[in-house]
Short mmCIF file of C-alpha atoms in Angstrom, two decimals:
data_model
loop_
_atom_site.label_atom_id
_atom_site.label_comp_id
_atom_site.label_asym_id
_atom_site.label_seq_id
_atom_site.Cartn_x
_atom_site.Cartn_y
_atom_site.Cartn_z
CA MET A 24 0.00 0.07 0.12
CA LYS A 25 2.76 2.17 -0.89
CA LYS A 26 3.58 3.62 2.74
CA ALA A 27 1.72 6.66 1.97
CA LEU A 28 -0.23 6.78 5.57
CA SER A 29 2.95 6.00 7.39
CA ILE A 30 4.71 8.90 5.66
CA ILE A 31 1.69 11.27 6.53
CA LEU A 32 1.52 10.26 10.20
CA CYS A 33 5.51 10.79 10.41
CA VAL A 34 4.83 14.73 8.91
CA LEU A 35 2.18 15.10 11.56
CA MET A 36 4.71 14.30 14.28
CA CYS A 37 7.06 17.09 13.33
CA THR A 38 7.31 19.71 16.41
CA THR A 39 9.27 22.46 18.06
CA PHE A 40 11.50 22.89 20.85
CA ILE A 41 9.60 24.29 24.09
CA PHE A 42 11.89 26.02 26.73
CA ALA A 43 10.60 25.78 30.05
CA GLN A 44 12.35 28.53 32.18
CA ASP A 45 9.75 30.06 34.60
CA ALA A 46 9.01 28.55 37.97
CA GLU A 47 5.45 27.96 36.81
CA ALA A 48 6.39 25.78 33.80
CA GLU A 49 8.76 24.16 36.06
CA ALA A 50 6.23 23.22 38.66
CA ASP A 51 3.90 21.95 35.67
CA ALA A 52 6.56 19.47 34.35
CA ALA A 53 7.17 18.20 38.05
CA ALA A 54 3.38 17.69 38.54
CA ASN A 55 3.09 15.88 34.98
CA SER A 56 6.02 13.66 35.75
CA GLN A 57 4.10 12.35 38.82
CA THR A 58 0.96 11.99 37.37
CA GLY A 59 1.42 11.28 33.55
CA GLU A 60 -0.52 12.56 30.59
CA HIS A 61 -3.21 10.84 28.59
CA SER A 62 -3.98 11.70 24.81
CA LEU A 63 -6.25 10.08 22.51
CA TRP A 64 -6.93 10.55 18.73
CA ILE A 65 -8.49 9.34 15.81
CA ASN A 66 -6.98 9.42 12.24
CA PHE A 67 -8.59 9.17 8.67
CA SER A 68 -6.32 8.91 5.54
CA ALA A 69 -7.26 8.72 1.96
CA ALA A 70 -5.28 8.41 -1.04
CA TYR A 71 -5.53 8.71 -4.97
CA TYR A 72 -3.50 7.00 -7.33
CA PRO A 73 -3.23 8.12 -11.07
CA SER A 74 -2.17 5.39 -13.71
CA PHE A 75 1.03 5.78 -15.09
CA ALA A 76 3.16 4.11 -18.01
CA THR A 77 6.15 1.98 -17.13
CA SER A 78 8.93 1.81 -19.44
CA SER A 79 11.69 -0.49 -20.36
CA GLY A 80 14.62 1.64 -19.09
CA THR A 81 16.53 1.95 -22.02
CA GLU A 82 15.81 5.62 -22.61
CA ASN A 83 19.60 6.34 -21.73
CA ALA A 84 22.68 4.32 -20.64
CA ALA A 85 21.79 4.71 -17.07
CA GLY A 86 18.58 3.34 -17.60
CA THR A 87 16.86 5.98 -15.98
CA SER A 88 13.53 7.63 -17.02
CA TRP A 89 10.35 9.45 -16.26
CA SER A 90 7.12 7.58 -16.37
CA ASN A 91 4.36 9.53 -17.91
CA LEU A 92 0.85 9.73 -16.49
CA ASN A 93 -1.37 7.82 -18.97
CA GLY A 94 -4.67 7.32 -17.06
CA PHE A 95 -6.89 9.09 -14.50
CA TYR A 96 -7.30 5.96 -12.17
CA ARG A 97 -4.73 3.39 -10.84
CA GLY A 98 -6.42 2.97 -7.36
CA VAL A 99 -7.69 4.56 -4.08
CA GLU A 100 -7.04 3.64 -0.30
CA GLY A 101 -8.23 4.64 3.06
CA ALA A 102 -7.54 3.96 6.59
CA LEU A 103 -9.14 4.70 9.91
CA GLY A 104 -6.77 4.59 12.90
CA PHE A 105 -7.29 4.94 16.71
CA TRP A 106 -4.61 5.88 18.87
CA TYR A 107 -3.53 6.19 22.82
CA GLU A 108 -0.93 7.81 24.32
CA TYR A 109 0.40 7.90 27.94
CA LYS A 110 3.34 10.28 28.51
CA LEU A 111 5.63 10.73 31.62
CA ASN A 112 7.82 13.60 31.80
CA THR A 113 11.49 12.91 33.05
CA PRO A 114 13.51 15.07 35.40
CA GLY A 115 15.10 18.06 34.20
CA ASN A 116 14.47 21.90 34.25
CA ASN A 117 17.09 23.29 31.73
CA ALA A 118 16.71 24.32 28.02
CA LEU A 119 17.57 20.97 26.89
CA THR A 120 15.85 18.88 29.25
CA ALA A 121 12.84 20.70 30.38
CA GLY A 122 9.60 18.74 29.17
CA ASN A 123 11.72 15.69 27.83
CA ASN A 124 9.60 12.38 28.21
CA VAL A 125 8.88 8.89 27.86
CA LYS A 126 5.62 8.05 25.57
CA PHE A 127 3.83 4.73 25.25
CA GLN A 128 1.69 4.70 22.16
CA GLU A 129 -0.74 1.97 21.06
CA GLY A 130 -2.80 1.84 17.57
CA PHE A 131 -5.43 -0.08 16.06
CA GLU A 132 -5.84 0.63 12.30
CA ILE A 133 -8.47 -0.62 9.53
CA ARG A 134 -6.62 -0.23 6.27
CA GLY A 135 -6.88 -0.42 2.74
CA PRO A 136 -9.71 -1.82 3.63
CA VAL A 137 -7.76 -4.94 3.29
CA ASP A 138 -6.23 -5.51 6.59
CA ILE A 139 -6.22 -4.70 10.26
CA LYS A 140 -2.92 -3.83 12.19
CA GLY A 141 -2.07 -3.47 15.82
CA THR A 142 0.90 -1.15 16.61
CA GLY A 143 2.81 -0.74 20.03
CA LYS A 144 5.77 1.61 20.72
CA ILE A 145 7.89 3.39 23.25
CA ILE A 146 9.39 6.74 22.37
CA TYR A 147 12.14 8.09 24.87
CA THR A 148 13.24 11.87 24.55
CA PRO A 149 16.24 12.36 26.55
CA ILE A 150 17.21 15.54 25.27
CA ALA A 151 15.29 18.31 23.21
CA PHE A 152 16.47 17.41 19.97
CA LEU A 153 16.72 13.70 19.96
CA ASN A 154 14.56 10.72 20.62
CA PHE A 155 14.45 7.06 20.47
CA THR A 156 11.74 4.58 19.51
CA GLY A 157 11.13 0.93 19.70
CA GLY A 158 8.10 -0.83 18.37
CA ILE A 159 6.21 -3.48 16.60
CA GLU A 160 3.55 -3.81 14.09
CA VAL A 161 1.35 -6.88 13.73
CA ALA A 162 -1.28 -7.24 10.97
CA THR A 163 -3.19 -9.74 8.94
CA GLY A 164 -5.17 -8.84 5.78
CA TRP A 165 -7.94 -10.44 3.31
CA ASP A 166 -8.85 -10.21 -0.47
CA LEU A 167 -11.51 -7.96 -1.89
CA PRO A 168 -12.21 -10.04 -4.93
CA GLY A 169 -11.63 -8.15 -8.08
CA LEU A 170 -10.63 -4.91 -6.21
CA ALA A 171 -7.44 -5.62 -4.06
CA ARG A 172 -5.38 -8.16 -2.30
CA GLY A 173 -4.57 -8.08 1.20
CA GLN A 174 -2.08 -10.86 1.55
CA GLY A 175 -0.51 -13.71 -0.22
CA ILE A 176 2.49 -15.62 -1.86
CA ILE A 177 3.66 -14.56 -5.39
CA ASN A 178 5.11 -17.08 -8.22
CA ARG A 179 5.53 -13.93 -10.40
CA THR A 180 8.21 -15.66 -12.77
CA SER A 181 6.80 -15.52 -16.17
CA THR A 182 4.10 -12.59 -16.36
CA PRO A 183 4.38 -9.11 -15.08
CA THR A 184 0.71 -9.14 -13.69
CA PHE A 185 -0.87 -11.02 -10.96
CA SER A 186 -2.85 -13.95 -12.71
CA LYS A 187 -4.38 -16.53 -10.88
CA ALA A 188 -1.39 -18.90 -11.30
CA ASP A 189 0.81 -16.16 -9.97
CA TYR A 190 -0.94 -15.32 -6.52
CA ALA A 191 -1.97 -17.64 -3.60
CA THR A 192 -4.14 -16.31 -0.79
CA LEU A 193 -2.83 -16.09 2.81
CA PRO A 194 -5.79 -16.61 5.16
CA MET A 195 -6.53 -14.18 7.25
CA PHE A 196 -5.67 -14.99 11.12
CA MET A 197 -3.52 -17.71 10.00
CA ASN A 198 -0.52 -15.69 8.51
CA PHE A 199 0.47 -12.37 9.82
CA TYR A 200 2.53 -9.48 8.72
CA VAL A 201 5.21 -8.64 11.51
CA LYS A 202 7.52 -5.90 11.77
CA PRO A 203 9.62 -5.08 14.75
CA TYR A 204 11.98 -1.94 14.77
CA ILE A 205 14.18 0.18 16.44
CA GLU A 206 14.57 4.03 15.47
CA ALA A 207 16.68 7.34 16.25
CA LEU A 208 15.24 10.49 15.30
CA PHE A 209 16.81 14.21 15.33
CA GLN A 210 15.23 17.19 15.18
CA PHE A 211 15.98 20.92 15.22
CA ASP A 212 14.43 24.16 15.16
CA VAL A 213 16.24 27.24 14.32
CA ALA A 214 14.09 29.42 16.39
CA ALA A 215 15.68 27.53 19.37
CA LEU A 216 18.89 29.74 18.73
CA ILE A 217 17.13 32.95 18.86
CA SER A 218 16.65 34.92 22.00
CA ASP A 219 13.55 35.02 23.68
CA GLU A 220 13.51 38.71 23.59
CA ASN A 221 13.85 39.01 19.50
CA SER A 222 10.45 39.76 18.41
CA ALA A 223 11.20 37.91 15.12
CA LYS A 224 11.58 34.56 16.79
CA ASP A 225 8.12 33.36 16.29
CA TRP A 226 8.81 33.83 12.45
CA LEU A 227 11.99 31.87 12.36
CA HIS A 228 10.69 28.17 13.04
CA ILE A 229 12.71 26.55 10.28
CA VAL A 230 12.66 22.79 11.39
CA LEU A 231 14.50 20.00 10.14
CA GLN A 232 13.78 16.08 11.13
CA ALA A 233 15.73 13.26 10.09
CA SER A 234 14.93 9.55 11.21
CA TYR A 235 16.66 6.25 10.69
CA GLN A 236 14.73 3.02 11.37
CA VAL A 237 16.22 -0.63 11.67
CA ASN A 238 13.59 -3.23 11.14
CA PHE A 239 12.69 -6.81 10.13
CA SER A 240 9.48 -7.52 8.47
CA ALA A 241 8.26 -10.99 7.86
CA MET A 242 5.14 -12.97 6.51
CA THR A 243 4.51 -15.46 9.38
CA GLY A 244 4.21 -19.08 7.73
CA VAL A 245 6.52 -17.85 4.58
CA ALA A 246 9.81 -19.44 3.75
CA ASP A 247 12.77 -17.00 3.66
CA GLY A 248 13.73 -16.28 -0.17
CA THR A 249 9.70 -16.65 -1.05
CA PRO A 250 8.19 -13.41 -2.36
CA TRP A 251 4.93 -12.22 -0.99
CA LEU A 252 2.30 -9.52 -1.13
CA TRP A 253 1.26 -7.21 1.56
CA GLU A 254 -1.47 -4.32 0.98
CA ASN A 255 -1.90 -4.87 -2.54
CA GLY A 256 1.87 -4.64 -3.03
CA GLY A 257 4.22 -7.30 -3.90
CA ASP A 258 7.86 -7.76 -4.08
CA LYS A 259 8.46 -8.11 -0.29
CA PHE A 260 10.69 -10.98 1.32
CA ASN A 261 11.41 -11.70 4.91
CA GLY A 262 14.48 -10.03 6.04
CA TRP A 263 16.30 -7.08 7.41
CA GLY A 264 15.76 -3.40 5.99
CA TYR A 265 15.70 0.27 6.90
CA ASP A 266 13.47 3.14 6.68
CA SER A 267 14.80 6.98 6.60
CA TYR A 268 12.87 10.03 6.59
CA ILE A 269 14.12 13.57 6.22
CA THR A 270 11.96 16.52 6.57
CA PHE A 271 12.35 20.08 5.88
CA GLY A 272 9.75 22.51 6.81
CA TYR A 273 8.68 26.02 8.07
CA MET A 274 6.15 26.10 10.91
CA PHE A 275 3.93 29.12 10.98
CA PRO A 276 3.43 31.44 14.22
CA ASP A 277 0.15 30.88 16.06
CA LYS A 278 -1.25 33.99 14.67
CA VAL A 279 -0.93 32.96 11.29
CA PRO A 280 -4.63 31.28 10.52
CA VAL A 281 -4.91 27.58 9.57
CA ILE A 282 -1.46 27.06 7.76
CA SER A 283 0.70 25.12 10.42
CA LEU A 284 3.61 23.75 8.25
CA VAL A 285 4.77 23.69 4.73
CA GLY A 286 7.54 21.36 3.85
CA VAL A 287 8.97 18.64 1.74
CA GLN A 288 9.90 14.96 3.36
CA LEU A 289 12.39 12.68 1.57
CA GLU A 290 12.14 9.05 1.99
CA PHE A 291 14.55 6.21 1.68
CA ASP A 292 14.11 2.53 2.29
CA GLY A 293 15.36 -0.86 1.08
CA TYR A 294 16.91 -4.38 2.24
CA TYR A 295 20.32 -4.44 3.66
CA TYR A 296 21.30 -7.79 1.49
CA ASP A 297 19.66 -9.80 -1.04
CA VAL A 298 16.84 -11.35 0.86
CA THR A 299 15.80 -13.43 -2.09
CA GLY A 300 18.60 -15.99 -1.38
CA GLY A 301 20.33 -15.56 -4.46
CA GLN A 302 17.44 -16.44 -6.61
CA TYR A 303 16.70 -13.19 -8.32
CA THR A 304 19.82 -11.32 -7.95
CA ALA A 305 19.55 -9.50 -11.40
CA TRP A 306 16.21 -7.83 -10.31
CA ASN A 307 18.40 -6.00 -7.60
CA PRO A 308 17.12 -7.00 -4.19
CA THR A 309 18.72 -4.13 -2.30
CA PHE A 310 17.50 -1.37 -4.49
CA VAL A 311 16.85 1.97 -2.58
CA GLU A 312 13.31 3.19 -2.95
CA PHE A 313 13.25 7.13 -2.88
CA CYS A 314 10.13 9.37 -2.65
CA ILE A 315 9.77 13.12 -2.61
CA ASN A 316 6.85 14.24 -0.75
CA PRO A 317 5.66 18.10 -0.58
CA THR A 318 3.41 18.58 2.47
CA VAL A 319 1.14 21.15 3.70
CA VAL A 320 -0.21 20.75 7.39
CA LEU A 321 -3.49 22.73 8.37
CA ALA A 322 -4.42 23.22 12.11
CA PHE A 323 -7.90 24.36 12.23
CA ASP A 324 -8.13 24.66 16.25
CA LYS A 325 -6.41 22.40 18.81
CA HIS A 326 -8.27 19.39 17.82
CA ASN A 327 -8.92 19.28 14.29
CA ASN A 328 -5.76 19.22 11.49
CA LEU A 329 -5.45 17.90 8.06
CA ALA A 330 -2.27 17.13 6.15
CA ILE A 331 -2.22 17.48 2.46
CA GLN A 332 0.78 15.58 0.61
CA CYS A 333 1.48 14.36 -2.85
CA ARG A 334 4.40 11.92 -3.67
CA ILE A 335 6.93 11.21 -6.51
CA LYS A 336 8.81 8.05 -6.26
CA ASN A 337 11.10 5.92 -8.27
CA ALA A 338 10.90 2.16 -9.31
CA ARG A 339 13.14 -0.09 -10.84
CA ALA A 340 13.60 0.23 -14.67
CA PHE A 341 14.26 -3.08 -16.37
CA ALA A 342 16.54 -3.71 -19.63
CA THR A 343 13.42 -5.42 -21.37
CA ALA A 344 9.48 -5.53 -21.13
CA ASP A 345 9.87 -8.46 -18.41
CA GLU A 346 9.53 -6.47 -15.44
CA THR A 347 9.46 -9.68 -13.22
CA PHE A 348 11.67 -11.31 -10.69
CA THR A 349 13.53 -12.60 -13.30
CA GLY A 350 14.11 -9.51 -15.22
CA THR A 351 17.23 -7.58 -15.16
CA CYS A 352 17.23 -4.06 -13.37
CA VAL A 353 19.42 -1.52 -15.27
CA GLY A 354 18.42 1.47 -13.17
CA GLN A 355 15.40 3.39 -12.12
CA GLN A 356 12.40 5.39 -13.36
CA TYR A 357 10.44 8.25 -11.66
CA PHE A 358 6.63 8.94 -11.67
CA PHE A 359 3.80 10.61 -9.81
CA ASP A 360 2.55 8.18 -7.23
CA ARG A 361 -0.30 9.55 -5.62
CA PHE A 362 -1.85 12.31 -3.75
CA ALA A 363 -3.10 12.08 -0.12
CA LEU A 364 -5.20 13.46 2.83
CA SER A 365 -4.94 12.91 6.44
CA TYR A 366 -7.42 14.22 9.04
CA THR A 367 -6.71 13.84 12.74
CA TYR A 368 -8.94 14.77 15.69
CA THR A 369 -7.42 15.05 19.26
CA PHE A 370 -9.58 14.55 21.95
#
């Protein structure tokens, strides 16, 4: 399902640094560290995918090309998520440690709608510009006949499309998608360098957020080296991989109505090694998937916000029209992947 929803959620987590320096702020932090804080929010996301024309990758020596849009519709998707967070503030009352915390988050999502997913994670912020996360995602899927496929085994060695012979459904609640991970995130706000007495500080929230995640994704009951499909997207294998996000943005001061953030996010992900077990080496198992995601976040009030995002991404380019695991990857091609909206209501 292209990771559109996870990208939007990541953008919504962009934040600036809060410097608690007066006695009242310190007292509040101390109280919160004793009692903890509870948060609950609902998120609804939807994405639209236009059709595009793939190419053989023979346009130039590097095998790189741009794929033109060739149709109005390729697909749509949606997700509804329910999230709970419990936050404990950690001790500290200076500019770097005030307000730092440990967060415990749990989420339940209906996605596609071809699967249900549960998420649990712990986020530790020991210092204002850095946090660490450990978490796990567990999900199971189903097919919508003629529309979408949730989870299955792929035997795509002879045709570039999923014919009945190429795909075997994995039954719901018998096979599970599992993804444990650890992640480090660095964040920085230029305004943190500006004195509070400077009246321009509110207009200088130029933010950078960069994360790197190490994960192990697998489909239970599927042998290593066997390709499998998840959320209507194939080309997946059991194995160790990574995800990295870099976000550059500008956060508007509260006095500016509605518009909260404008920015662009870069995403990189892939496998560390040949997860096919040497079966499809020419397919380039360690190919780095790259996305460019322009983003706007609208905050209507303290309860309601809307993220708007479009995505340009790359894909393997092949030496021939055989765009299967047995094909030879000679480079990459870029195309407009999707337009997405994500609405969040915080209680």
